């Protein structure tokens, strides 16, 4: 037999595993230090009461013969209509109308972002922004696809626009962006949609952070843009919206209007899911279905505001130090320039050793991330304030050059 040699083209560790490994090694070597992790975007607020109550109800149902559930409904690839309809109602509030058959329930955006590649030929050329969430790049390296990069940098506000001279088949966009926190307006997304239609390409639009958007100029779904249903698949998750990183639930929209080579991509994805996936647990789906109710929306907004406050604490700290950054508004990520001309991993070590604060080195997200560093607003208030006080002390104005 032969292994998949494309795996040998990957870096040894997935970015967040590498960061975790180094932070743990530091903690073990310095048990007296209280290390604060603002690295991986993992939530800290508990699940909203409405979700807990819905999950309890579902557990009770599973314990009674008359309401017990086995596999979910195969008509919707094991997604329950009540959950699918609540997602449709959330899209309707953005002016987007979806059919039940267009919404697929999954265990999160990360798996779907990787699995969706099953329906595309390995011969396709992929276009990803640089810097970018490493899953887009790593999963395509594993499949041996050719990858092109769209440079995101200070000059374009970390929001690259398409270059008509570049031919791409699969395009990844993430807005608000992970890692830079920058977010596209509807007008900018319309340019990407036109480019994709012109190239007969498909956009994989990662909207995992859309709930952080407060600016009405910014798009919360690519389907707010005309004709996007003919060229875009949208992937979303309850992880950051409702605190589901440990629960696992997400959804992917594959419009029926999306056709390539005369074949419906919706049908291909349904075929793929019904073959390789048995759905998300009933208890999880019922918890998720409560999120986009009126009460659910109110409760998740409380948690989102909590994280927004953290983003403000971090932004204020960087403003005070005169350190440039993007994000922090409409996004839970703050993408800062490393001070004193340090490289990303150099600043990682500097901060870990001198302030016992862990962030994510920008270079881990791509070559344009070199010299940048990502902090997350998903910590507790206490840890965020403490981390910022330590950063302030370490980098206080005047000592930076
Ligand atoms: C991140 O820190 O970028 C994310 O939490 C990773 C993820 O969502 O998989």
Coordinates of C-alpha atoms and ligand atoms in Angstrom, one line a residue:
X1 CA 0.0 0.0 0.0
X2 CA 0.9 3.6 -0.3
X3 CA 0.1 6.5 2.1
X4 CA -1.2 9.8 1.0
X5 CA 2.1 11.6 0.4
X6 CA 0.5 15.0 0.3
X7 CA 0.4 14.8 4.2
X8 CA 4.1 15.0 4.1
X9 CA 3.8 18.5 2.5
X10 CA 2.1 19.8 5.7
X11 CA 3.8 21.5 8.6
X12 CA 4.4 19.0 11.4
X13 CA 1.7 20.3 13.6
X14 CA -1.6 22.1 13.1
X15 CA -1.1 25.7 14.2
X16 CA -3.2 25.6 17.3
X17 CA -1.7 22.3 18.4
X18 CA 1.7 23.8 18.1
X19 CA 0.7 26.9 20.1
X20 CA -0.9 24.7 22.8
X21 CA 2.2 22.5 23.0
X22 CA 4.5 25.4 23.5
X23 CA 2.2 27.0 26.1
X24 CA 1.9 23.8 28.0
X25 CA 5.7 23.2 28.0
X26 CA 6.1 26.7 29.4
X27 CA 3.5 26.1 32.1
X28 CA 5.1 22.8 33.1
X29 CA 8.6 24.4 33.3
X30 CA 7.2 27.3 35.4
X31 CA 4.4 25.9 37.6
X32 CA 4.5 29.2 39.7
X33 CA 3.4 31.4 36.8
X34 CA -0.3 31.9 35.9
X35 CA -0.3 31.7 32.2
X36 CA -3.3 33.4 30.4
X37 CA -4.3 32.0 27.0
X38 CA -5.7 34.4 24.5
X39 CA -4.7 32.1 21.6
X40 CA -7.3 29.7 20.2
X41 CA -10.7 31.2 19.7
X42 CA -12.4 29.0 22.3
X43 CA -15.4 30.4 24.2
X44 CA -15.6 30.8 28.0
X45 CA -19.2 31.9 28.6
X46 CA -21.6 29.0 29.6
X47 CA -24.4 27.9 27.2
X48 CA -27.4 30.2 27.3
X49 CA -30.2 29.0 29.7
X50 CA -32.6 28.6 26.7
X51 CA -30.2 26.1 25.2
X52 CA -29.8 24.2 28.4
X53 CA -33.5 24.0 28.9
X54 CA -34.1 22.8 25.3
X55 CA -31.4 20.1 25.7
X56 CA -32.9 18.9 29.0
X57 CA -36.2 18.6 27.3
X58 CA -34.7 16.6 24.5
X59 CA -32.9 14.3 26.9
X60 CA -36.3 13.6 28.6
X61 CA -37.8 12.8 25.2
X62 CA -35.0 10.3 24.5
X63 CA -35.9 8.5 27.7
X64 CA -39.5 7.8 26.8
X65 CA -40.5 5.2 24.2
X66 CA -43.2 7.4 22.7
X67 CA -40.8 10.3 22.0
X68 CA -37.5 8.5 21.6
X69 CA -35.5 9.4 18.4
X70 CA -33.1 7.2 16.4
X71 CA -31.5 8.5 13.2
X72 CA -32.6 12.0 12.2
X73 CA -34.9 12.5 9.1
X74 CA -33.0 11.4 6.0
X75 CA -35.0 13.7 3.8
X76 CA -32.9 16.6 5.2
X77 CA -29.7 14.6 5.7
X78 CA -30.5 14.0 9.4
X79 CA -31.3 17.6 10.2
X80 CA -34.6 18.2 12.1
X81 CA -37.0 20.5 10.4
X82 CA -37.4 22.6 13.6
X83 CA -33.7 23.4 13.6
X84 CA -33.6 24.0 9.8
X85 CA -36.6 26.3 10.0
X86 CA -35.0 28.3 12.9
X87 CA -31.9 28.8 10.7
X88 CA -34.1 29.8 7.7
X89 CA -35.8 32.4 9.9
X90 CA -32.5 33.8 10.9
X91 CA -31.6 34.2 7.2
X92 CA -35.0 35.6 6.5
X93 CA -34.2 38.4 8.9
X94 CA -31.2 39.2 6.7
X95 CA -33.5 39.3 3.7
X96 CA -32.4 35.8 2.5
X97 CA -34.9 33.2 1.6
X98 CA -33.8 29.5 1.8
X99 CA -35.6 26.2 1.2
X100 CA -35.3 23.5 3.8
X101 CA -33.4 21.3 1.3
X102 CA -30.7 24.0 1.0
X103 CA -29.7 23.9 4.7
X104 CA -27.5 21.0 6.0
X105 CA -26.8 20.5 9.7
X106 CA -23.3 19.4 10.7
X107 CA -21.1 19.1 13.7
X108 CA -19.4 22.5 12.9
X109 CA -17.9 24.7 10.2
X110 CA -14.4 23.2 10.5
X111 CA -15.5 19.7 9.4
X112 CA -17.7 21.0 6.6
X113 CA -15.0 23.3 5.3
X114 CA -12.9 20.2 5.0
X115 CA -15.5 17.7 3.8
X116 CA -17.1 19.9 1.2
X117 CA -13.9 19.4 -0.9
X118 CA -15.2 15.8 -1.6
X119 CA -17.6 17.2 -4.2
X120 CA -14.8 19.0 -6.1
X121 CA -12.2 17.6 -8.4
X122 CA -8.6 17.4 -7.1
X123 CA -7.6 19.2 -10.3
X124 CA -9.2 22.5 -9.3
X125 CA -7.1 25.5 -8.4
X126 CA -7.8 27.0 -5.0
X127 CA -7.6 30.7 -4.1
X128 CA -7.1 31.6 -0.5
X129 CA -6.4 34.9 1.2
X130 CA -3.1 35.1 3.0
X131 CA -3.2 35.2 6.0
X132 CA -6.0 32.7 6.5
X133 CA -7.6 30.2 8.8
X134 CA -5.1 27.3 8.4
X135 CA -7.8 24.7 7.8
X136 CA -8.5 26.0 4.2
X137 CA -4.8 25.5 3.2
X138 CA -4.1 22.3 5.1
X139 CA -7.1 20.4 3.8
X140 CA -6.2 21.3 0.2
X141 CA -2.6 20.4 0.7
X142 CA -3.9 17.0 2.0
X143 CA -5.8 16.6 -1.3
X144 CA -2.8 17.8 -3.4
X145 CA -4.7 20.7 -5.0
X146 CA -2.8 23.7 -6.5
X147 CA -3.2 26.7 -4.1
X148 CA -2.9 30.4 -5.1
X149 CA -2.9 33.2 -2.6
X150 CA -4.6 36.6 -2.5
X151 CA -2.4 38.9 -0.5
X152 CA -4.1 40.6 2.5
X153 CA -2.0 43.3 3.9
X154 CA -2.0 46.7 5.5
X155 CA -2.4 48.4 2.1
X156 CA -5.7 46.7 1.4
X157 CA -6.9 46.7 5.0
X158 CA -6.4 42.9 5.0
X159 CA -9.4 42.6 2.6
X160 CA -7.9 41.4 -0.7
X161 CA -10.1 41.9 -3.9
X162 CA -10.0 39.6 -6.9
X163 CA -7.5 39.9 -9.7
X164 CA -9.1 39.1 -13.0
X165 CA -5.8 37.9 -14.4
X166 CA -5.9 35.0 -11.8
X167 CA -7.9 31.9 -12.7
X168 CA -9.3 30.1 -9.7
X169 CA -12.0 27.3 -9.3
X170 CA -12.5 27.3 -5.5
X171 CA -12.3 30.5 -3.6
X172 CA -12.3 30.8 0.2
X173 CA -13.6 33.9 1.9
X174 CA -14.0 34.4 5.6
X175 CA -15.8 37.5 6.9
X176 CA -15.4 38.8 9.5
X177 CA -12.0 37.3 8.9
X178 CA -10.1 34.9 10.9
X179 CA -7.4 35.9 11.8
X180 CA -7.4 39.6 10.9
X181 CA -10.9 40.6 12.1
X182 CA -11.4 42.6 8.8
X183 CA -14.9 42.3 7.3
X184 CA -16.2 42.9 3.7
X185 CA -18.9 45.3 2.8
X186 CA -21.8 44.1 0.5
X187 CA -20.2 46.1 -2.3
X188 CA -16.8 44.4 -1.9
X189 CA -18.5 41.0 -1.8
X190 CA -20.4 41.8 -4.9
X191 CA -17.1 42.2 -6.7
X192 CA -16.1 38.7 -5.5
X193 CA -19.4 37.3 -6.6
X194 CA -19.0 38.8 -10.1
X195 CA -15.5 37.4 -10.3
X196 CA -16.6 33.9 -9.3
X197 CA -19.4 33.9 -11.8
X198 CA -17.0 35.1 -14.5
X199 CA -14.6 32.3 -13.7
X200 CA -17.3 29.7 -13.2
X201 CA -15.7 29.3 -9.7
X202 CA -17.4 28.4 -6.4
X203 CA -16.9 30.6 -3.3
X204 CA -16.7 28.8 0.1
X205 CA -17.9 31.5 2.4
X206 CA -17.0 31.0 6.1
X207 CA -19.5 33.1 8.1
X208 CA -18.6 31.6 11.5
X209 CA -18.1 35.1 13.0
X210 CA -21.1 36.9 11.4
X211 CA -22.9 37.4 14.7
X212 CA -20.1 39.8 15.8
X213 CA -21.1 42.3 13.1
X214 CA -22.8 45.4 14.4
X215 CA -21.9 47.8 11.4
X216 CA -25.0 47.7 9.1
X217 CA -22.7 48.3 6.0
X218 CA -21.1 44.9 6.5
X219 CA -22.6 41.7 5.0
X220 CA -23.7 39.0 7.4
X221 CA -24.2 36.5 4.7
X222 CA -22.9 36.3 1.1
X223 CA -26.5 35.7 0.0
X224 CA -27.2 39.4 0.8
X225 CA -25.4 39.9 -2.5
X226 CA -27.3 39.5 -5.8
X227 CA -26.6 36.2 -7.7
X228 CA -24.4 34.8 -4.9
X229 CA -26.7 31.7 -4.8
X230 CA -25.3 30.8 -8.2
X231 CA -21.7 30.7 -7.0
X232 CA -21.4 30.4 -3.2
X233 CA -21.7 27.9 -0.5
X234 CA -22.0 29.4 3.0
X235 CA -20.7 27.6 6.1
X236 CA -21.6 28.7 9.6
X237 CA -21.4 27.5 13.1
X238 CA -23.0 27.7 16.6
X239 CA -19.5 27.6 18.2
X240 CA -18.8 31.3 18.4
X241 CA -22.4 32.5 18.1
X242 CA -23.8 30.4 21.0
X243 CA -20.9 28.9 22.8
X244 CA -21.1 25.4 21.1
X245 CA -17.3 24.7 20.8
X246 CA -17.8 21.8 23.1
X247 CA -21.3 20.8 21.9
X248 CA -20.6 20.8 18.1
X249 CA -23.2 22.0 15.7
X250 CA -23.1 24.0 12.5
X251 CA -24.8 24.4 9.2
X252 CA -23.9 24.7 5.5
X253 CA -26.1 26.3 2.9
X254 CA -25.8 24.8 -0.6
X255 CA -28.3 26.6 -2.8
X256 CA -30.2 24.6 -5.4
X257 CA -29.3 27.3 -8.0
X258 CA -25.7 26.3 -7.7
X259 CA -24.9 24.2 -10.7
X260 CA -21.6 23.3 -12.3
X261 CA -21.0 21.1 -15.4
X262 CA -24.8 20.8 -15.4
X263 CA -24.9 19.1 -12.0
X264 CA -26.5 20.4 -8.9
X265 CA -23.9 20.8 -6.1
X266 CA -26.8 20.6 -3.6
X267 CA -27.5 17.1 -4.8
X268 CA -23.8 16.1 -4.7
X269 CA -23.5 17.4 -1.1
X270 CA -26.7 15.6 -0.1
X271 CA -25.3 12.4 -1.6
X272 CA -22.0 12.9 0.2
X273 CA -23.6 13.6 3.6
X274 CA -26.0 10.7 3.4
X275 CA -23.2 8.4 2.6
X276 CA -20.4 9.6 5.0
X277 CA -22.3 11.2 7.9
X278 CA -25.1 10.1 10.2
X279 CA -26.1 13.5 11.5
X280 CA -25.8 15.5 14.7
X281 CA -27.3 14.2 18.0
X282 CA -31.0 15.0 18.6
X283 CA -30.2 16.6 21.9
X284 CA -27.6 18.9 20.3
X285 CA -30.0 19.8 17.4
X286 CA -32.8 20.7 19.9
X287 CA -30.3 22.9 21.8
X288 CA -29.3 24.6 18.6
X289 CA -32.9 25.1 17.5
X290 CA -33.5 27.3 20.5
X291 CA -30.7 29.7 19.6
X292 CA -32.5 31.7 16.9
X293 CA -35.8 32.0 18.9
X294 CA -36.5 35.5 20.2
X295 CA -35.4 34.6 23.7
X296 CA -32.4 32.7 22.3
X297 CA -31.3 35.7 20.3
X298 CA -31.5 37.9 23.4
X299 CA -29.4 35.5 25.5
X300 CA -26.7 35.0 22.9
X301 CA -26.5 38.7 22.5
X302 CA -25.6 39.0 26.2
X303 CA -22.7 36.6 25.6
X304 CA -21.6 38.3 22.4
X305 CA -21.6 41.7 24.2
X306 CA -19.4 40.1 26.9
X307 CA -16.9 39.2 24.3
X308 CA -17.2 42.6 22.6
X309 CA -16.3 44.2 25.9
X310 CA -13.1 42.1 25.9
X311 CA -12.3 43.2 22.4
X312 CA -12.7 46.8 23.6
X313 CA -10.4 46.2 26.6
X314 CA -7.7 44.7 24.2
X315 CA -8.2 47.5 21.6
X316 CA -7.9 50.2 24.3
X317 CA -4.8 48.6 25.6
X318 CA -3.2 48.6 22.1
X319 CA -4.4 52.2 21.4
X320 CA -2.7 53.3 24.6
X321 CA 0.5 51.7 23.5
X322 CA 0.2 53.1 20.0
X323 CA 0.3 49.6 18.4
X324 CA -1.5 49.3 15.1
X325 CA -4.1 46.6 14.7
X326 CA -7.2 45.5 12.8
X327 CA -10.3 43.8 14.1
X328 CA -11.7 44.2 17.6
X329 CA -14.8 45.7 16.1
X330 CA -17.3 43.5 14.3
X331 CA -15.0 40.7 15.2
X332 CA -13.7 38.8 18.3
X333 CA -10.1 38.8 16.9
X334 CA -7.5 41.5 17.3
X335 CA -4.7 41.4 14.8
X336 CA -1.8 43.5 16.0
X337 CA 1.5 44.4 14.6
X338 CA 4.3 42.9 16.6
X339 CA 6.1 45.7 18.4
X340 CA 9.8 46.5 18.0
X341 CA 9.9 44.9 14.6
X342 CA 9.7 41.4 16.1
X343 CA 8.7 38.4 14.1
X344 CA 5.6 36.6 15.0
X345 CA 7.1 33.6 16.9
X346 CA 9.7 35.9 18.4
X347 CA 6.9 38.0 19.9
X348 CA 5.1 34.8 21.0
X349 CA 8.1 33.8 23.1
X350 CA 8.7 37.3 24.3
X351 CA 5.1 37.7 25.5
X352 CA 4.9 34.2 27.0
X353 CA 8.2 34.5 28.9
X354 CA 7.7 38.1 30.1
X355 CA 4.0 38.5 30.5
X356 CA 2.9 34.8 30.7
X357 CA 0.3 35.6 28.0
X358 CA -0.3 33.3 25.0
X359 CA -1.5 34.5 21.6
X360 CA -1.3 33.1 18.1
X361 CA 1.7 34.0 15.9
X362 CA 0.4 35.7 12.7
X363 CA 3.0 33.8 10.5
X364 CA 1.0 30.6 11.4
X365 CA -1.8 31.9 9.2
X366 CA 0.4 32.5 6.1
X367 CA 3.5 34.4 4.9
X368 CA 1.7 37.8 5.1
X369 CA 1.0 37.2 8.8
X370 CA 4.7 37.4 9.6
X371 CA 5.3 40.3 12.0
X372 CA 1.7 40.1 13.3
X373 CA 0.0 38.5 16.2
X374 CA -3.6 37.5 17.0
X375 CA -5.3 37.9 20.3
X376 CA -8.8 36.6 21.0
X377 CA -11.6 38.3 22.9
X378 CA -13.1 34.9 23.9
X379 CA -11.4 34.9 27.4
X380 CA -13.0 35.9 30.6
X381 CA -13.1 39.6 31.6
X382 CA -10.8 38.8 34.5
X383 CA -8.2 37.2 32.3
X384 CA -8.5 39.7 29.5
X385 CA -8.0 42.6 31.9
X386 CA -5.1 40.9 33.6
X387 CA -3.4 40.0 30.3
X388 CA -3.8 43.6 29.1
X389 CA -2.4 45.0 32.3
X390 CA 0.6 42.7 31.9
X391 CA 1.0 43.7 28.2
X392 CA 0.7 47.4 29.1
X393 CA 3.4 47.0 31.7
X394 CA 5.7 45.1 29.4
X395 CA 5.3 47.3 26.4
X396 CA 4.6 50.7 27.9
X397 CA 4.9 53.7 25.6
X398 CA 8.4 55.0 25.3
X399 CA 10.0 51.6 25.7
X400 CA 8.8 50.7 22.2
X401 CA 10.8 51.5 19.1
Ligands
LIG1 C1 -9.4 29.9 15.9 O1 -8.8 30.1 17.0 O2 -9.0 30.3 14.9 C2 -10.5 29.0 15.9 O3 -11.0 28.8 17.2 C3 -10.2 27.7 15.4 C4 -11.5 27.0 15.0 O4 -12.5 27.5 15.1 O5 -11.3 25.8 14.6

